[in-house]
Coordinates of C-alpha atoms in Angstrom, one line a residue:
M1082 CA 24.2 49.7 165.6
S1083 CA 27.4 51.5 166.8
N1084 CA 28.5 51.8 170.4
A1085 CA 27.2 55.4 170.4
T1086 CA 23.6 54.1 170.0
L1087 CA 23.8 51.2 172.3
P1088 CA 22.2 51.6 175.8
P1089 CA 24.4 53.2 178.5
L1090 CA 26.3 50.7 180.7
P1091 CA 26.4 50.9 184.5
A1092 CA 29.1 53.2 186.0
T1093 CA 32.5 51.8 186.9
D1094 CA 33.3 54.5 189.4
R1095 CA 30.8 53.5 192.1
P1096 CA 32.6 50.6 193.8
D1097 CA 30.5 51.1 196.9
V1098 CA 27.3 50.3 195.0
T1099 CA 28.9 47.4 193.1
A1100 CA 30.1 45.9 196.4
R1101 CA 26.6 46.2 197.9
L1102 CA 25.0 44.8 194.8
R1103 CA 27.4 41.8 195.0
D1104 CA 26.6 41.2 198.7
A1105 CA 22.8 41.3 197.9
L1106 CA 23.2 38.8 195.0
L1107 CA 25.1 36.4 197.2
G1108 CA 22.7 36.9 200.1
A1109 CA 19.8 35.9 197.9
A1110 CA 21.8 32.8 196.6
F1111 CA 21.9 34.2 193.1
T1112 CA 24.7 31.8 192.3
A1113 CA 25.2 28.9 189.8
D1114 CA 24.3 26.5 192.6
G1115 CA 21.4 28.6 193.7
L1116 CA 19.9 28.7 190.2
L1117 CA 20.2 25.0 189.7
E1118 CA 18.4 24.4 193.0
L1119 CA 15.6 26.9 192.2
L1120 CA 15.0 26.1 188.6
G1121 CA 15.8 22.4 188.5
A1122 CA 18.0 20.7 186.0
P1123 CA 15.5 20.8 183.0
A1124 CA 14.8 24.6 183.3
Y1125 CA 18.4 25.3 184.0
A1126 CA 19.5 23.4 180.9
A1127 CA 16.8 25.1 178.8
L1128 CA 18.3 28.5 179.7
A1129 CA 21.5 27.3 178.1
R1130 CA 19.5 26.6 174.9
S1131 CA 18.1 30.2 175.1
E1132 CA 14.6 28.9 176.1
T1133 CA 13.1 30.9 178.9
V1134 CA 9.6 29.5 179.3
P1135 CA 10.6 26.8 181.9
A1136 CA 12.5 29.4 183.9
L1137 CA 9.6 31.8 183.8
R1138 CA 7.3 29.0 185.1
A1139 CA 9.8 28.2 187.9
T1140 CA 9.9 31.8 189.1
R1141 CA 6.3 32.6 189.6
G1142 CA 6.8 33.1 193.4
D1143 CA 8.0 36.1 195.3
T1144 CA 11.2 35.0 196.9
P1145 CA 14.3 37.2 196.6
L1146 CA 16.0 34.7 194.3
E1147 CA 13.0 34.4 192.0
T1148 CA 12.9 38.2 191.8
L1149 CA 16.6 38.4 190.8
V1150 CA 16.2 35.7 188.1
R1151 CA 13.3 37.5 186.5
L1152 CA 15.2 40.8 186.7
F1153 CA 18.7 39.9 185.5
L1154 CA 18.4 36.6 183.6
L1155 CA 14.9 36.8 182.1
Q1156 CA 14.9 40.6 181.6
Q1157 CA 11.4 41.1 183.1
P1158 CA 10.3 44.4 184.7
V1159 CA 9.9 44.0 188.4
P1160 CA 8.0 46.3 190.9
H1161 CA 10.3 48.8 192.5
A1162 CA 9.1 48.0 196.0
R1163 CA 9.9 44.3 195.5
V1164 CA 13.4 45.0 194.2
A1165 CA 14.0 47.4 197.1
D1166 CA 13.5 44.5 199.5
V1167 CA 16.4 42.6 197.8
L1168 CA 18.8 45.2 196.3
P1169 CA 20.2 48.6 197.1
V1170 CA 17.7 49.9 194.5
D1171 CA 18.4 53.6 194.8
G1172 CA 22.2 53.1 194.4
C1173 CA 21.6 50.7 191.5
L1174 CA 19.4 53.3 189.7
E1175 CA 21.9 56.1 190.3
S1176 CA 24.8 54.1 189.0
G1177 CA 22.9 52.6 186.0
W1178 CA 22.5 48.9 186.9
L1179 CA 18.7 49.5 186.9
V1180 CA 16.3 51.9 185.1
R1181 CA 12.7 52.8 185.7
V1182 CA 10.4 51.5 183.0
G1183 CA 6.7 51.6 182.1
G1184 CA 6.0 55.2 181.6
S1185 CA 4.0 57.5 183.9
G1186 CA 2.2 55.8 186.8
A1187 CA 4.3 52.6 186.5
D1188 CA 6.6 51.9 189.3
E1189 CA 8.8 49.1 187.9
V1190 CA 12.5 48.8 187.3
A1191 CA 14.5 46.7 184.7
A1192 CA 18.1 45.7 184.4
T1193 CA 20.3 47.5 182.0
V1194 CA 22.7 44.5 181.5
D1195 CA 22.6 40.8 181.7
V1196 CA 24.2 39.5 185.0
R1197 CA 24.8 35.7 184.9
P1198 CA 26.1 33.7 187.9
Y1199 CA 29.2 31.7 187.0
G1200 CA 31.0 29.2 189.3
G1201 CA 34.8 29.6 189.5
P1202 CA 37.1 26.5 189.4
G1203 CA 37.7 26.8 193.2
G1204 CA 34.1 27.2 194.1
E1205 CA 34.1 31.0 193.7
D1206 CA 30.8 32.8 193.0
W1207 CA 31.4 35.1 190.1
F1208 CA 29.1 37.2 187.9
I1209 CA 29.5 37.7 184.2
V1210 CA 28.1 41.0 182.8
S1211 CA 27.1 41.4 179.1
D1212 CA 24.7 43.4 177.0
L1213 CA 21.0 42.7 177.3
G1214 CA 20.0 39.8 175.2
C1215 CA 23.6 38.7 174.7
A1216 CA 24.3 36.5 177.7
V1217 CA 25.2 33.4 175.6
G1218 CA 23.1 30.6 177.0
G1219 CA 21.0 33.2 178.9
A1220 CA 17.6 34.6 178.4
G1221 CA 18.4 36.7 175.3
G1222 CA 20.1 33.8 173.5
I1223 CA 20.9 34.6 169.9
G1224 CA 18.5 37.5 169.6
R1225 CA 20.2 40.8 169.1
R1226 CA 23.5 40.9 167.3
D1227 CA 24.5 44.6 166.8
A1228 CA 28.1 45.5 165.8
G1229 CA 29.4 46.6 169.2
V1230 CA 27.5 44.4 171.6
V1231 CA 29.4 42.5 174.2
L1232 CA 28.5 38.8 174.6
G1233 CA 28.6 36.8 177.8
V1234 CA 30.0 33.3 178.4
G1235 CA 29.5 30.7 175.6
G1236 CA 31.0 27.3 174.9
A1237 CA 34.1 28.8 173.3
S1238 CA 34.8 30.9 176.4
T1239 CA 34.5 28.0 178.8
T1240 CA 36.6 25.7 176.5
L1241 CA 39.5 28.2 176.6
A1242 CA 39.2 28.7 180.3
G1243 CA 39.3 24.9 180.8
I1244 CA 42.4 24.3 178.6
T1245 CA 44.4 27.2 180.1
V1246 CA 47.4 26.2 182.2
R1247 CA 46.8 27.5 185.7
T1248 CA 50.2 28.1 187.4
P1249 CA 51.2 31.1 189.4
V1250 CA 52.6 33.8 187.0
T1251 CA 53.7 37.4 187.2
A1252 CA 52.0 38.7 184.1
A1253 CA 49.1 37.5 182.1
L1254 CA 47.5 39.0 178.9
D1255 CA 43.9 38.5 177.9
L1256 CA 43.8 39.6 174.3
G1257 CA 40.3 40.4 173.0
T1258 CA 38.7 40.2 176.5
G1259 CA 35.0 40.5 175.6
S1260 CA 33.0 40.2 178.8
G1261 CA 36.2 39.6 180.8
I1262 CA 35.9 35.9 181.7
Q1263 CA 39.5 35.0 180.8
A1264 CA 40.8 38.0 182.7
L1265 CA 38.7 36.9 185.7
H1266 CA 40.2 33.4 185.7
A1267 CA 43.7 34.8 185.2
A1268 CA 43.4 37.2 188.1
Q1269 CA 43.3 34.2 190.4
H1270 CA 46.8 33.1 189.6
A1271 CA 48.5 36.1 188.0
T1272 CA 50.1 39.0 189.9
R1273 CA 49.3 41.4 187.1
V1274 CA 46.6 41.0 184.4
T1275 CA 46.3 43.1 181.2
A1276 CA 43.1 42.9 179.2
T1277 CA 42.7 44.3 175.7
D1278 CA 39.9 44.7 173.2
V1279 CA 39.3 46.7 170.0
N1280 CA 35.8 47.4 171.4
P1281 CA 35.9 50.0 174.2
R1282 CA 32.5 48.8 175.4
A1283 CA 34.0 45.4 176.0
L1284 CA 36.6 47.0 178.3
H1285 CA 33.9 48.7 180.2
V1286 CA 32.0 45.4 180.6
T1287 CA 35.2 43.6 181.7
A1288 CA 35.6 46.2 184.5
L1289 CA 32.1 45.5 185.6
T1290 CA 32.6 41.7 185.5
L1291 CA 35.7 41.9 187.6
A1292 CA 34.3 44.3 190.2
L1293 CA 31.0 42.5 190.6
S1294 CA 32.8 39.2 191.0
G1295 CA 35.0 40.7 193.7
A1296 CA 38.2 40.0 191.7
P1297 CA 41.3 42.1 191.4
G1298 CA 41.2 44.7 188.7
A1299 CA 43.0 44.4 185.4
E1300 CA 44.8 47.0 183.3
L1301 CA 42.5 47.7 180.4
R1302 CA 43.8 48.8 177.0
E1303 CA 42.0 49.5 173.8
G1304 CA 43.3 48.2 170.5
S1305 CA 43.6 45.3 168.0
L1306 CA 45.8 42.3 168.5
F1307 CA 49.1 43.4 170.0
E1308 CA 48.7 47.1 169.2
P1309 CA 48.0 48.0 172.8
V1310 CA 51.1 46.1 174.1
G1311 CA 54.2 48.2 174.5
E1312 CA 57.5 47.4 172.8
G1313 CA 59.5 45.0 175.0
E1314 CA 56.5 43.9 177.1
A1315 CA 56.3 40.2 177.6
Y1316 CA 54.0 37.8 179.5
D1317 CA 54.1 34.5 181.2
L1318 CA 50.6 33.7 179.9
I1319 CA 48.7 35.0 176.8
V1320 CA 45.1 33.8 176.2
S1321 CA 42.7 34.8 173.5
N1322 CA 39.3 33.7 172.3
P1323 CA 39.6 36.0 169.2
P1324 CA 37.0 37.0 166.7
F1325 CA 38.1 34.0 164.6
V1326 CA 35.1 33.6 162.3
I1327 CA 36.1 33.5 158.7
S1328 CA 33.6 35.8 157.0
P1329 CA 33.1 38.1 154.1
G1330 CA 33.6 41.5 155.9
A1331 CA 33.7 42.6 159.5
R1332 CA 30.0 43.1 160.3
L1333 CA 30.0 42.0 163.9
T1334 CA 32.9 43.1 166.1
Y1335 CA 32.6 40.2 168.6
R1336 CA 33.2 37.5 166.0
D1337 CA 34.5 38.9 162.7
G1338 CA 38.2 39.8 162.7
G1339 CA 38.1 41.9 159.6
M1340 CA 41.1 40.2 157.9
G1341 CA 40.9 38.0 154.9
G1342 CA 40.4 34.2 155.5
D1343 CA 42.2 33.0 158.6
D1344 CA 44.8 35.8 158.6
L1345 CA 43.7 37.1 162.0
C1346 CA 44.3 33.8 163.8
R1347 CA 47.6 33.3 161.9
S1348 CA 48.7 36.8 162.9
L1349 CA 47.8 36.3 166.5
V1350 CA 49.7 33.1 166.8
Q1351 CA 52.8 34.3 164.9
Q1352 CA 53.0 37.5 166.8
S1353 CA 52.7 35.8 170.2
G1354 CA 56.1 34.2 170.2
E1355 CA 58.1 37.4 170.8
R1356 CA 55.6 38.5 173.6
L1357 CA 56.1 35.3 175.7
N1358 CA 58.7 35.1 178.5
M1359 CA 60.8 31.9 178.5
G1360 CA 58.6 29.0 179.6
G1361 CA 55.5 31.1 179.1
F1362 CA 52.3 29.8 177.5
G1363 CA 50.1 31.2 174.7
Q1364 CA 46.7 29.5 174.4
F1365 CA 44.2 30.3 171.7
L1366 CA 41.0 29.2 170.0
A1367 CA 41.1 29.4 166.3
N1368 CA 39.5 28.6 162.9
W1369 CA 41.7 27.6 159.9
Q1370 CA 40.9 27.0 156.3
H1371 CA 41.1 23.7 154.6
V1372 CA 42.3 24.7 151.2
A1373 CA 42.2 22.5 148.1
G1374 CA 45.7 21.1 147.3
E1375 CA 47.1 21.9 150.8
E1376 CA 47.3 19.8 153.9
W1377 CA 45.7 21.6 156.8
Q1378 CA 48.4 20.4 159.2
D1379 CA 51.0 22.1 157.1
R1380 CA 49.0 25.3 157.1
V1381 CA 48.7 25.6 160.9
R1382 CA 52.2 24.3 161.5
S1383 CA 53.5 27.3 159.5
W1384 CA 51.9 29.6 162.0
V1385 CA 54.0 28.5 164.9
P1386 CA 56.6 31.2 165.7
R1387 CA 60.3 30.5 166.0
G1388 CA 61.4 29.4 169.5
C1389 CA 58.1 27.9 170.5
D1390 CA 56.9 24.4 171.1
A1391 CA 53.3 23.9 170.0
W1392 CA 50.5 21.5 170.5
I1393 CA 47.6 22.1 168.0
V1394 CA 44.5 20.1 168.2
Q1395 CA 41.7 20.2 165.6
R1396 CA 38.5 19.4 167.4
E1397 CA 36.0 19.9 164.5
V1398 CA 35.7 20.4 160.8
Q1399 CA 32.7 21.8 158.9
D1400 CA 32.1 22.0 155.2
V1401 CA 31.6 25.6 153.9
T1402 CA 27.8 25.3 153.8
Q1403 CA 27.5 24.2 157.4
Y1404 CA 29.9 26.9 158.5
A1405 CA 28.1 29.7 156.7
E1406 CA 24.7 28.5 158.1
L1407 CA 26.1 28.3 161.6
W1408 CA 27.2 31.9 161.7
L1409 CA 24.2 33.3 159.8
R1410 CA 22.0 31.7 162.5
D1411 CA 24.3 33.1 165.2
A1412 CA 23.6 36.6 163.9
G1413 CA 19.9 35.9 163.6
D1414 CA 19.9 36.4 159.8
H1415 CA 17.7 33.4 159.3
R1416 CA 14.9 35.3 161.1
G1417 CA 15.0 38.3 158.8
D1418 CA 14.4 39.0 155.2
A1419 CA 14.7 35.9 153.1
A1420 CA 16.4 37.7 150.1
E1421 CA 18.9 39.4 152.4
Y1422 CA 19.7 36.0 154.1
Q1423 CA 20.2 34.4 150.7
A1424 CA 22.5 37.3 149.6
R1425 CA 24.6 37.0 152.7
Y1426 CA 24.8 33.2 152.2
D1427 CA 25.9 33.7 148.6
A1428 CA 28.6 36.2 149.7
W1429 CA 30.0 33.7 152.1
L1430 CA 30.2 30.9 149.5
D1431 CA 31.7 33.3 147.0
E1432 CA 34.4 34.1 149.5
F1433 CA 35.2 30.5 150.1
E1434 CA 35.1 29.6 146.4
A1435 CA 37.6 32.5 145.6
R1436 CA 40.0 31.1 148.2
K1437 CA 39.5 27.5 147.2
V1438 CA 38.3 26.7 150.7
R1439 CA 36.7 23.2 151.2
G1440 CA 36.2 23.3 154.9
I1441 CA 36.9 25.1 158.1
G1442 CA 38.7 23.5 161.1
F1443 CA 38.2 24.6 164.7
G1444 CA 40.6 23.8 167.5
W1445 CA 43.0 24.8 170.2
I1446 CA 46.5 26.1 169.8
T1447 CA 49.0 26.1 172.7
L1448 CA 52.4 27.6 172.4
R1449 CA 55.2 27.3 175.0
R1450 CA 58.3 29.5 174.6
T1451 CA 61.4 27.2 174.8
G1452 CA 65.1 27.4 174.6
A1453 CA 65.3 24.0 172.9
A1454 CA 67.5 23.8 169.8
V1455 CA 64.7 22.0 167.9
P1456 CA 61.2 22.9 169.2
S1457 CA 58.5 20.3 169.2
V1458 CA 55.4 20.9 167.1
T1459 CA 52.5 18.5 167.4
V1460 CA 49.5 18.9 165.1
E1461 CA 46.7 16.3 165.4
E1462 CA 43.0 15.8 165.0
W1463 CA 41.1 14.7 168.1
P1464 CA 37.3 15.1 167.8
H1465 CA 36.4 12.8 170.6
P1466 CA 35.2 13.7 174.1
V1467 CA 37.7 15.0 176.6
E1468 CA 37.6 15.7 180.3
Q1469 CA 37.7 19.4 181.2
P1470 CA 39.5 21.2 182.7
L1471 CA 42.6 20.2 180.7
G1472 CA 45.1 22.8 181.9
D1473 CA 47.1 20.3 184.0
T1474 CA 47.1 17.8 181.2
I1475 CA 48.4 20.4 178.8
R1476 CA 51.1 21.6 181.2
A1477 CA 52.2 18.0 181.8
H1478 CA 52.4 17.4 178.0
F1479 CA 55.1 20.0 177.7
E1480 CA 56.9 18.9 180.8
R1481 CA 57.1 15.4 179.3
L1482 CA 58.4 16.8 176.1
D1483 CA 61.3 18.5 178.0
H1484 CA 62.1 15.3 179.8
L1485 CA 62.1 13.1 176.7
R1486 CA 64.2 15.3 174.5
A1487 CA 66.8 15.6 177.2
R1488 CA 67.4 11.9 177.2
D1489 CA 68.7 9.6 174.4
D1490 CA 67.4 6.0 174.2
A1491 CA 70.0 4.6 176.5
A1492 CA 69.1 7.1 179.2
L1493 CA 65.4 6.5 178.6
L1494 CA 65.8 2.8 179.4
E1495 CA 67.3 3.7 182.8
E1496 CA 64.1 5.6 183.7
R1497 CA 61.2 4.2 185.8
F1498 CA 57.6 4.7 184.7
R1499 CA 54.2 4.1 186.2
L1500 CA 51.0 3.4 184.3
A1501 CA 48.8 6.6 184.4
A1502 CA 45.7 6.5 186.5
E1503 CA 42.6 5.0 184.9
V1504 CA 44.3 3.6 181.9
V1505 CA 42.6 0.3 180.8
Q1506 CA 43.5 -2.3 178.2
E1507 CA 41.1 -3.5 175.5
Q1508 CA 41.6 -6.5 173.2
V1509 CA 39.9 -6.4 169.9
G1510 CA 39.4 -9.5 167.8
L1511 CA 36.9 -12.1 166.6
P1512 CA 35.1 -14.0 169.4
G1513 CA 36.8 -17.2 170.3
A1514 CA 40.1 -16.3 168.5
E1515 CA 43.2 -17.4 170.3
D1516 CA 44.9 -14.0 169.9
P1517 CA 43.4 -10.5 169.6
E1518 CA 43.8 -8.7 166.3
H1519 CA 45.2 -5.7 168.2
V1520 CA 45.4 -4.3 171.8
L1521 CA 44.3 -0.8 172.8
L1522 CA 45.3 1.2 175.8
R1523 CA 42.6 3.7 176.6
Q1524 CA 42.6 6.7 179.0
N1525 CA 39.6 7.5 181.1
R1526 CA 41.0 10.9 182.1
G1527 CA 42.3 14.0 180.4
M1528 CA 42.4 13.7 176.6
R1529 CA 40.8 10.2 176.9
R1530 CA 43.1 8.9 174.2
A1531 CA 43.2 5.4 172.8
T1532 CA 46.3 4.0 171.2
K1533 CA 47.1 0.7 169.5
V1534 CA 50.1 -1.2 171.0
D1535 CA 51.8 -4.5 170.2
T1536 CA 52.1 -7.3 172.7
V1537 CA 55.4 -6.0 173.9
G1538 CA 54.0 -2.5 174.4
A1539 CA 50.9 -3.9 176.3
G1540 CA 53.1 -6.1 178.5
F1541 CA 55.5 -3.2 179.2
A1542 CA 52.7 -0.8 180.2
G1543 CA 51.1 -3.4 182.4
V1544 CA 54.3 -4.0 184.4
C1545 CA 55.1 -0.3 184.9
D1546 CA 54.6 0.4 188.6
G1547 CA 57.6 2.5 189.2
T1548 CA 59.9 -0.1 190.7
L1549 CA 61.9 -1.4 187.7
T1550 CA 63.7 0.5 185.0
A1551 CA 62.4 0.3 181.5
G1552 CA 65.4 -1.7 180.4
R1553 CA 65.0 -4.3 183.1
I1554 CA 61.3 -4.7 182.1
L1555 CA 62.3 -5.2 178.5
D1556 CA 64.9 -7.8 179.4
A1557 CA 62.3 -9.8 181.3
I1558 CA 59.8 -9.5 178.4
A1559 CA 62.5 -10.7 176.0
Q1560 CA 63.1 -13.7 178.1
L1561 CA 59.4 -14.5 178.2
V1562 CA 58.8 -14.2 174.5
G1563 CA 62.1 -15.7 173.4
E1564 CA 63.4 -12.5 171.7
D1565 CA 66.9 -11.2 171.6
P1566 CA 67.0 -8.5 174.5
V1567 CA 69.4 -6.3 172.5
L1568 CA 67.1 -6.2 169.5
L1569 CA 64.1 -5.5 171.8
R1570 CA 66.0 -2.7 173.5
D1571 CA 66.7 -1.2 170.1
R1572 CA 63.2 -1.2 168.7
T1573 CA 61.1 -0.4 171.7
P1574 CA 62.2 3.1 172.9
A1575 CA 60.1 4.8 170.2
Q1576 CA 57.0 3.1 171.4
I1577 CA 57.9 4.0 175.0
R1578 CA 58.4 7.7 174.0
L1579 CA 55.0 7.8 172.4
L1580 CA 53.3 6.3 175.4
V1581 CA 55.0 8.8 177.7
E1582 CA 54.3 11.8 175.4
Q1583 CA 50.6 10.9 175.1
G1584 CA 50.3 10.5 178.9
F1585 CA 49.8 6.7 179.2
L1586 CA 52.9 6.4 181.2
D1587 CA 54.0 8.8 184.0
L1588 CA 57.6 9.5 184.8
V1589 CA 58.8 8.4 188.2
E1590 CA 61.3 10.8 189.8

């Protein structure tokens, strides 16, 4: 279904109605906290799984909040008179937020879009607009998947929002804005926000999301990748949750990039470098192919543009059958004709076989424009749980890189360090053994890393409280273990650098 045949969206030129609608939603506690209190944790969690029965059972009453949940989240018709007690119903009908339904004699209204409450990082009450049945984790779940529909907030959207570095900037770009969630976040710390999308309907929805959330507007531009960005324009922050799905064709605009293999993600990353101001960040979600005879790390490392540091984290790998099944189910193909489902499955596997693809990786890519003579590129696999939001952790990673590469080993040993908060030591070995087989340092914050250290590294980390220089600590350890202090000073800086880079040790100014 094209945009021309999709239902009309609410008007964007009635700010008075949108403001009154927002006030009414807030007045009825139609917020993330209000929903949790009304529905209870089980029904609230069920909505995130696209199951509506518990929420329907929890909204049998006639309170304003129950009315709004049935109207906007569960897409149920509601009597006009009941809605008039809660919302500026006439204005909402005139501007297209609501429509009359039921035919002659019926006096009911229904919502024309999904409106989902969303809690901002500072406790803000925001609202994410999307097409009916497409609020990811909402009432519609994975029902309708037409070509031009605009989805709401899913796990990928919140992941990107959580990893984004949040520092005050002059200019931010949300490339492939969708329902506008990244632009909404960026508007809180960027003086100017530009949002682009190849789908004009998405730009319309983004305008609704920003207005209904009471956020500053964004400059909206239509086009693919960096086509809408003028020559010479640069940004302090570029974020994108692109249509990264590697698929045969471009059937669904919201997820299929229309380029072969992982070319869209590669192009996005490679073209970002020249669009970043010095010190600016580019942060993206991406899929990449695991190709027979090629290391996946080399593949994504080759995407990093010149003049940029990079931190690339692979969070998950799926084999080609898992991947095809995931996205066939996302489109609802498994519910349709069995022969058509099989044909589409075959086409996906044919595509992967032709490209010698054995698996698909998913992860985060962060670029930072740098003036360093030799940029740092870190590519790693970390499938373990992390603590979101990670924006501060990612910013600190690059700050530590700057600090470390500006100091040789001699200068490093004159630094003072402090063990990062909530780092614990674990000893692994056989019960009753005199010495452990190895010692682990484990973070309970941020990336929640674990790293193996030797006895010197463990002792060094345990003593770091910011009072003594690294060199003096090593001299004391050398005396305790009977080792030549000069040799210990020579061999330990590499381990110190790793502990600092990975966030186990904090720099003390």
